[in-house]
PDB file of C-alpha atoms in Angstrom:
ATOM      1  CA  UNK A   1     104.763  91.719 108.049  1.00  0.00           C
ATOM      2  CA  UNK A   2     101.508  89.297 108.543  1.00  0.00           C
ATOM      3  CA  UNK A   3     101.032  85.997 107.411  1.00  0.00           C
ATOM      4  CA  UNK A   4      99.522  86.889 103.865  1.00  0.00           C
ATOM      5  CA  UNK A   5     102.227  89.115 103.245  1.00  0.00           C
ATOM      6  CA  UNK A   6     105.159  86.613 104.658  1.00  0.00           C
ATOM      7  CA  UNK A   7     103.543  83.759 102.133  1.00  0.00           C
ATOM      8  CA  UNK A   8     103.706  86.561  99.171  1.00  0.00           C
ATOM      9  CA  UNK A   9     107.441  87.079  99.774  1.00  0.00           C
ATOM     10  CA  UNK A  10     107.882  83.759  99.897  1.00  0.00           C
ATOM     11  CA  UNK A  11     106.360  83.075  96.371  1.00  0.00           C
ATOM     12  CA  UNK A  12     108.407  85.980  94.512  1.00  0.00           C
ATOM     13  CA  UNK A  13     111.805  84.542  96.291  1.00  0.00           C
ATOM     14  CA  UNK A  14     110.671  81.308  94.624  1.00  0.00           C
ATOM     15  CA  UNK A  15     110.537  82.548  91.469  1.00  0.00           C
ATOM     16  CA  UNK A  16     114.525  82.739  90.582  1.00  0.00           C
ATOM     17  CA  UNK A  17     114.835  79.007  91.801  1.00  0.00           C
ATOM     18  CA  UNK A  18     111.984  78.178  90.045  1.00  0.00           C
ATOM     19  CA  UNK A  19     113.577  79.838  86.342  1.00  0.00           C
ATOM     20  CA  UNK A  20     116.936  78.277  87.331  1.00  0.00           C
ATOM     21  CA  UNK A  21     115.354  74.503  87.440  1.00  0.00           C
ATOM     22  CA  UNK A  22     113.095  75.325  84.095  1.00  0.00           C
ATOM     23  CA  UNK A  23     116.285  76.838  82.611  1.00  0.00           C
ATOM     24  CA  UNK A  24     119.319  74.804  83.480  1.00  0.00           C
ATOM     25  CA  UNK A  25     120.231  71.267  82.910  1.00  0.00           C
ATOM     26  CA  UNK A  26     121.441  70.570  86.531  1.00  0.00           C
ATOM     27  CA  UNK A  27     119.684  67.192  87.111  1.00  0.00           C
ATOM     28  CA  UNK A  28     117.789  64.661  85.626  1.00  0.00           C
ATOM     29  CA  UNK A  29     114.472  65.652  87.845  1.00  0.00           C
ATOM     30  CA  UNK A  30     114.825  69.743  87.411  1.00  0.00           C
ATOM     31  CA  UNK A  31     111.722  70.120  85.502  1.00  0.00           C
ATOM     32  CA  UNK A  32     109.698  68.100  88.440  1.00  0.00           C
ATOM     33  CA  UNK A  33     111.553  69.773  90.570  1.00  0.00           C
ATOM     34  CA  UNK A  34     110.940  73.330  88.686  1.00  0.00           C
ATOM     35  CA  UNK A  35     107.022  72.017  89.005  1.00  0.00           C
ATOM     36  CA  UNK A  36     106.648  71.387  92.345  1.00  0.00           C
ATOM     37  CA  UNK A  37     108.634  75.033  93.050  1.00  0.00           C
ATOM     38  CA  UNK A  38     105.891  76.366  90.865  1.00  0.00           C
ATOM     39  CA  UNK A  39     103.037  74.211  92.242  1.00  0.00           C
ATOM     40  CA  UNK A  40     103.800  75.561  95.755  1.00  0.00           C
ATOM     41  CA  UNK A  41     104.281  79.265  94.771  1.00  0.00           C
ATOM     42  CA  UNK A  42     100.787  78.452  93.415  1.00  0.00           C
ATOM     43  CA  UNK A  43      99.484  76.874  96.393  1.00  0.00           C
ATOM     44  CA  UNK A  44     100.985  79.950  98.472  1.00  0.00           C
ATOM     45  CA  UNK A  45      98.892  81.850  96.280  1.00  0.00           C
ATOM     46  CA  UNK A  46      95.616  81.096  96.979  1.00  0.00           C
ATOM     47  CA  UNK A  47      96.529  80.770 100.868  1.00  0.00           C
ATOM     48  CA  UNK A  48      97.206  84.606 101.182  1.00  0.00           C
ATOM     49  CA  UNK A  49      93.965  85.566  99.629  1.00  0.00           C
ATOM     50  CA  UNK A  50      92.049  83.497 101.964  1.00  0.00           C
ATOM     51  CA  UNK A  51      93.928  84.334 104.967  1.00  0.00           C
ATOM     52  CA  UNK A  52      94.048  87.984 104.802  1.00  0.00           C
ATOM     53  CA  UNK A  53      90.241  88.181 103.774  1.00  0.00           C
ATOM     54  CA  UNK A  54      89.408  85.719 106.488  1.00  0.00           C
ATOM     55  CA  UNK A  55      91.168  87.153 109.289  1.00  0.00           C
ATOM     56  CA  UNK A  56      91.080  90.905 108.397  1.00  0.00           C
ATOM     57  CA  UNK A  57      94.740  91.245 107.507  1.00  0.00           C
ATOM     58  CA  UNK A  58      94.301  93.100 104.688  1.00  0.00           C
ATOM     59  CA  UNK A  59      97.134  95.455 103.843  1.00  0.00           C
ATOM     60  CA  UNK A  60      98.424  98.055 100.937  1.00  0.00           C
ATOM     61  CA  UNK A  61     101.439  96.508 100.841  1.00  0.00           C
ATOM     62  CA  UNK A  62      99.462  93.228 100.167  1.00  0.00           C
ATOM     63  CA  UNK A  63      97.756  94.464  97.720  1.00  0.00           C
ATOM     64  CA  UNK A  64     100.584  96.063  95.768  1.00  0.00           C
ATOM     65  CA  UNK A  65     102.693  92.970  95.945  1.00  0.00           C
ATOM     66  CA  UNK A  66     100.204  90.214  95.744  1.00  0.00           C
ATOM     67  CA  UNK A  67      99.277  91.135  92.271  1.00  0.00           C
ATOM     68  CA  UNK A  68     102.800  91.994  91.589  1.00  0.00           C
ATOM     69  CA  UNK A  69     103.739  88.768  92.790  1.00  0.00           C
ATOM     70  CA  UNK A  70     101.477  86.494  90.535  1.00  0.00           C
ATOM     71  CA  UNK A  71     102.360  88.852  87.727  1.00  0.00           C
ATOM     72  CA  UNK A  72     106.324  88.069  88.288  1.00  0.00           C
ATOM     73  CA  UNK A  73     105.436  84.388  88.676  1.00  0.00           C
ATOM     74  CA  UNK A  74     103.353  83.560  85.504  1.00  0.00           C
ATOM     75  CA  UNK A  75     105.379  85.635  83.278  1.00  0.00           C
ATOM     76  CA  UNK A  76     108.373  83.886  84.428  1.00  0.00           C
ATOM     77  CA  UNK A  77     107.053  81.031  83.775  1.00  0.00           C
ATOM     78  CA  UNK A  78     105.155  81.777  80.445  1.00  0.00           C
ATOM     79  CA  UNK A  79     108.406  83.098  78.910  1.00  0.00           C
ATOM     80  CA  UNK A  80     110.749  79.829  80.472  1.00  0.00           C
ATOM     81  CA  UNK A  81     108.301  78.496  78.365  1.00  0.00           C
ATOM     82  CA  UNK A  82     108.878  80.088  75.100  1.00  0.00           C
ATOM     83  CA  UNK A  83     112.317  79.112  75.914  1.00  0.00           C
ATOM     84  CA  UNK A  84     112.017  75.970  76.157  1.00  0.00           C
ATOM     85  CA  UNK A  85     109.569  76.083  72.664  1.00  0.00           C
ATOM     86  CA  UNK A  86     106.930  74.401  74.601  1.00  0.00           C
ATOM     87  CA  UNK A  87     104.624  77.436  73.854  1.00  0.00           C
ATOM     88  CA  UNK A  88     104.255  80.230  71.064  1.00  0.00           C
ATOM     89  CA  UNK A  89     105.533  83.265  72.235  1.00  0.00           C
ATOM     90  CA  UNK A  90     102.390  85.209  70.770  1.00  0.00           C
ATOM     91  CA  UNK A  91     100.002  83.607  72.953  1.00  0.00           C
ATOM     92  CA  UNK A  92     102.533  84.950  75.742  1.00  0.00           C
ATOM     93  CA  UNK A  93     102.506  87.865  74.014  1.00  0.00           C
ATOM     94  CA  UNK A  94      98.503  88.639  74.277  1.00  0.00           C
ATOM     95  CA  UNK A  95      98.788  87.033  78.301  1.00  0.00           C
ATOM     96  CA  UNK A  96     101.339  89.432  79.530  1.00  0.00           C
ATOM     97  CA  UNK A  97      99.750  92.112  77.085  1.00  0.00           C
ATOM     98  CA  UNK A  98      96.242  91.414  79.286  1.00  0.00           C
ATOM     99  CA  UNK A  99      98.129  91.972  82.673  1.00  0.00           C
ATOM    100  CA  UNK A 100     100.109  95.242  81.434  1.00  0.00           C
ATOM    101  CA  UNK A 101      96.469  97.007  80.142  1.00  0.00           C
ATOM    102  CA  UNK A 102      94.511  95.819  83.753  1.00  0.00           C
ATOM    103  CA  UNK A 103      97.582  96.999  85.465  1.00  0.00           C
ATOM    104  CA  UNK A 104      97.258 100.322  83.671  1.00  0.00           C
ATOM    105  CA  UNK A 105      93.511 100.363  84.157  1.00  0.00           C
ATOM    106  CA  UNK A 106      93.904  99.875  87.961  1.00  0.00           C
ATOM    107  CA  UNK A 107      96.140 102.521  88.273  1.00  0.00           C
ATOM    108  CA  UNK A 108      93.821 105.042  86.469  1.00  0.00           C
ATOM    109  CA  UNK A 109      90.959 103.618  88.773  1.00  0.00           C
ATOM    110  CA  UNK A 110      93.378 103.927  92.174  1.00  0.00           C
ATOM    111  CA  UNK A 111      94.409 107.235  91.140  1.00  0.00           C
ATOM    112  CA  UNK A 112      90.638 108.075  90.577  1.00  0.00           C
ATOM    113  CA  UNK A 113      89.821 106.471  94.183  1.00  0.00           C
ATOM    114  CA  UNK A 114      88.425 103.874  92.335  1.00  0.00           C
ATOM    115  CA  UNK A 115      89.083  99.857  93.502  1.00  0.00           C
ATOM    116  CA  UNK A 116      88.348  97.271  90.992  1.00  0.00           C
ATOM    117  CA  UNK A 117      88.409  93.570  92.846  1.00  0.00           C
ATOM    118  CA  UNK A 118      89.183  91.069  90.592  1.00  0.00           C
ATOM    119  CA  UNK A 119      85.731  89.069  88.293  1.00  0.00           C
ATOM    120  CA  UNK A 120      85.200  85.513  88.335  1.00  0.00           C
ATOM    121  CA  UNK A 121      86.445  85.816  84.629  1.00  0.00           C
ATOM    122  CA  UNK A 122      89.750  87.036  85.922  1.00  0.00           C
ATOM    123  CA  UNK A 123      89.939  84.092  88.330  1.00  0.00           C
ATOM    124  CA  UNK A 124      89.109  81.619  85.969  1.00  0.00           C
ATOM    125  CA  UNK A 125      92.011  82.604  83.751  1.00  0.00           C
ATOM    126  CA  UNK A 126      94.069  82.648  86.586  1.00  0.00           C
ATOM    127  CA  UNK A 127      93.016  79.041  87.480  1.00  0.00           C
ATOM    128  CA  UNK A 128      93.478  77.949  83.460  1.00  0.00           C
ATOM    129  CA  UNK A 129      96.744  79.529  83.386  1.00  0.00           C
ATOM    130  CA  UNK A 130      98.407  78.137  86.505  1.00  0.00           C
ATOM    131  CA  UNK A 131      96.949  74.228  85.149  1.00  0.00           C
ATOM    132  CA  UNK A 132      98.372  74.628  81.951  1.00  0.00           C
ATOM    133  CA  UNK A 133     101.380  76.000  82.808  1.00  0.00           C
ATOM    134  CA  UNK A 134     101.733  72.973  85.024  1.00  0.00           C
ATOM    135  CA  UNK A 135     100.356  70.575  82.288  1.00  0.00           C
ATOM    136  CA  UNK A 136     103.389  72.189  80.035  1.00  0.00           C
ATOM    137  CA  UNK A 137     106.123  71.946  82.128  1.00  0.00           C
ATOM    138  CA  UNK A 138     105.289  68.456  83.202  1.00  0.00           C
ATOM    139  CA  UNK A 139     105.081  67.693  79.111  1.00  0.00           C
ATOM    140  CA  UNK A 140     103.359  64.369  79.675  1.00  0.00           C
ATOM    141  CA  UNK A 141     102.688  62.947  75.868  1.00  0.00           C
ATOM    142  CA  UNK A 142      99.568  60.801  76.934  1.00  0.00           C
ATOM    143  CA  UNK A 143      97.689  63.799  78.049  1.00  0.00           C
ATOM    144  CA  UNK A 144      98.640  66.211  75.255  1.00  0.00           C
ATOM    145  CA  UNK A 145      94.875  66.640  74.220  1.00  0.00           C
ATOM    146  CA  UNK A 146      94.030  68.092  77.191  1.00  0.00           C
ATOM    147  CA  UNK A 147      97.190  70.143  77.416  1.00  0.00           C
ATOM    148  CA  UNK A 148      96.314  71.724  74.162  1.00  0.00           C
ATOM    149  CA  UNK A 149      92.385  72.077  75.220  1.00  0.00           C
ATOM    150  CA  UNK A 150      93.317  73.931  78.413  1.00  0.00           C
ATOM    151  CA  UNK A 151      96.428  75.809  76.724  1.00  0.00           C
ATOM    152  CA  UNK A 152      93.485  77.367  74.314  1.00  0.00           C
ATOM    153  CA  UNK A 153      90.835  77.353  77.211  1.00  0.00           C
ATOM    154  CA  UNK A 154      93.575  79.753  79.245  1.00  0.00           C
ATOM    155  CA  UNK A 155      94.018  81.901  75.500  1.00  0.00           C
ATOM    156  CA  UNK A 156      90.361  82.638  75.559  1.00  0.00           C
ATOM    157  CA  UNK A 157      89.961  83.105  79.144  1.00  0.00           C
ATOM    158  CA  UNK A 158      92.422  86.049  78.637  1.00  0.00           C
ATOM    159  CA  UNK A 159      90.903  87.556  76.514  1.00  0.00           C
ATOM    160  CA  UNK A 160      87.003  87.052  77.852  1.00  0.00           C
ATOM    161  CA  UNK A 161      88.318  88.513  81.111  1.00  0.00           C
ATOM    162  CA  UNK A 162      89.871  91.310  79.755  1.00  0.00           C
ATOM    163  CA  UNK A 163      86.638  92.204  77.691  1.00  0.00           C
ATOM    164  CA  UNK A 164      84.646  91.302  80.711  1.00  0.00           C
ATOM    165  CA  UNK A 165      87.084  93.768  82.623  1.00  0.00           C
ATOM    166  CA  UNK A 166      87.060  96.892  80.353  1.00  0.00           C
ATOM    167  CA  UNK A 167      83.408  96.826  79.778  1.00  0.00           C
ATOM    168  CA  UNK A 168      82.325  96.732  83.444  1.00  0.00           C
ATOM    169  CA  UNK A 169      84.772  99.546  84.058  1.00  0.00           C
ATOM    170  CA  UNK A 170      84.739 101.589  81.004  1.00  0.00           C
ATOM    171  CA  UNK A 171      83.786 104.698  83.511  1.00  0.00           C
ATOM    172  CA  UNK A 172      87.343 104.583  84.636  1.00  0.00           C
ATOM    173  CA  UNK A 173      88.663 105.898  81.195  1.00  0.00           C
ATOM    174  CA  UNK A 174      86.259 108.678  80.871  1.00  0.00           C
ATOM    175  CA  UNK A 175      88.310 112.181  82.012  1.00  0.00           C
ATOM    176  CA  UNK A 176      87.567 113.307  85.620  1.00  0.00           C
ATOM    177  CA  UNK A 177      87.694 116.555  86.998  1.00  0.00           C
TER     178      UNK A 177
END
């Protein structure tokens, strides 16, 4: 258990606390608190990306739960979210519908021998999703424009990167032998 894999763990045993503070009314401060939870679960994130790559700790069970683990953390957080009305629950909808279709697409591709690393497209909506999902649960009125603007901006992200993704990989659908 490296460090990349240790920081992974770390953000999917975040993820109950984090639903609990979106969720409950325990304190006055839970969704800042519920923010910052999902702020560092963010942060740890990007960390285990860099740190495997940079120091060759690259590892299957890093890939399978690194993915996994992101996946876990932005639905959670998309459908607190609905929840809490702060966003339609069809634009959750088409995000988690995005993640289930790559998910299936990678398995074809892994069961094909096939790796598919992850477009700038993908990344992007990754980036968009984890600021507005921020942007909502801190709810500040004053900045509402820009919530909206980078709500949308995250919407069509999705779905540009999951274009982007099928067409570069189309191959992986054709039948092998």
């Amino acid at each position: 258990m490296n460090l990349p894999n240790k920081l992974t763990m770390f953000r999917v045993i975040l993820i109950p606390f984090f639903v609990v503070f979106m969720l409950a009314d325990i304190t006055t401060a839970d969704k800042w608190i519920a923010l910052t939870i999902f702020i560092v679960a963010s942060l740890t994130d990007l960390l285990d990306g860099k740190i495997a790559r940079k120091y060759n700790l690259v590892t299957n069970f890093g890939k399978f739960m690194d993915p996994l683990a992101d996946k876990l953390l932005v639905c959670s957080a998309l459908i607190c979210l609905v929840e809490m009305a702060k966003l339609p629950a069809w634009m959750v909808i088409i995000i988690i519908a995005r993640e289930f279709i790559i998910s299936g697409f990678r398995l074809i591709a892994s069961d094909n021998g096939v790796v598919i690393a992850a477009s700038y497209w993908g990344k992007f909506k990754t980036t968009f999703q984890m600021v507005m999902i921020c942007l909502l649960i801190a709810d500040i009125a004053a900045i509402q424009i820009i919530t909206n603007v980078i709500t949308w901006a995250a919407l069509i992200l999705t779905v540009v990167s999951l274009i982007d993704y099928l067409v570069k990989n189309k191959e992986i659908m054709k039948e092998t032998k």
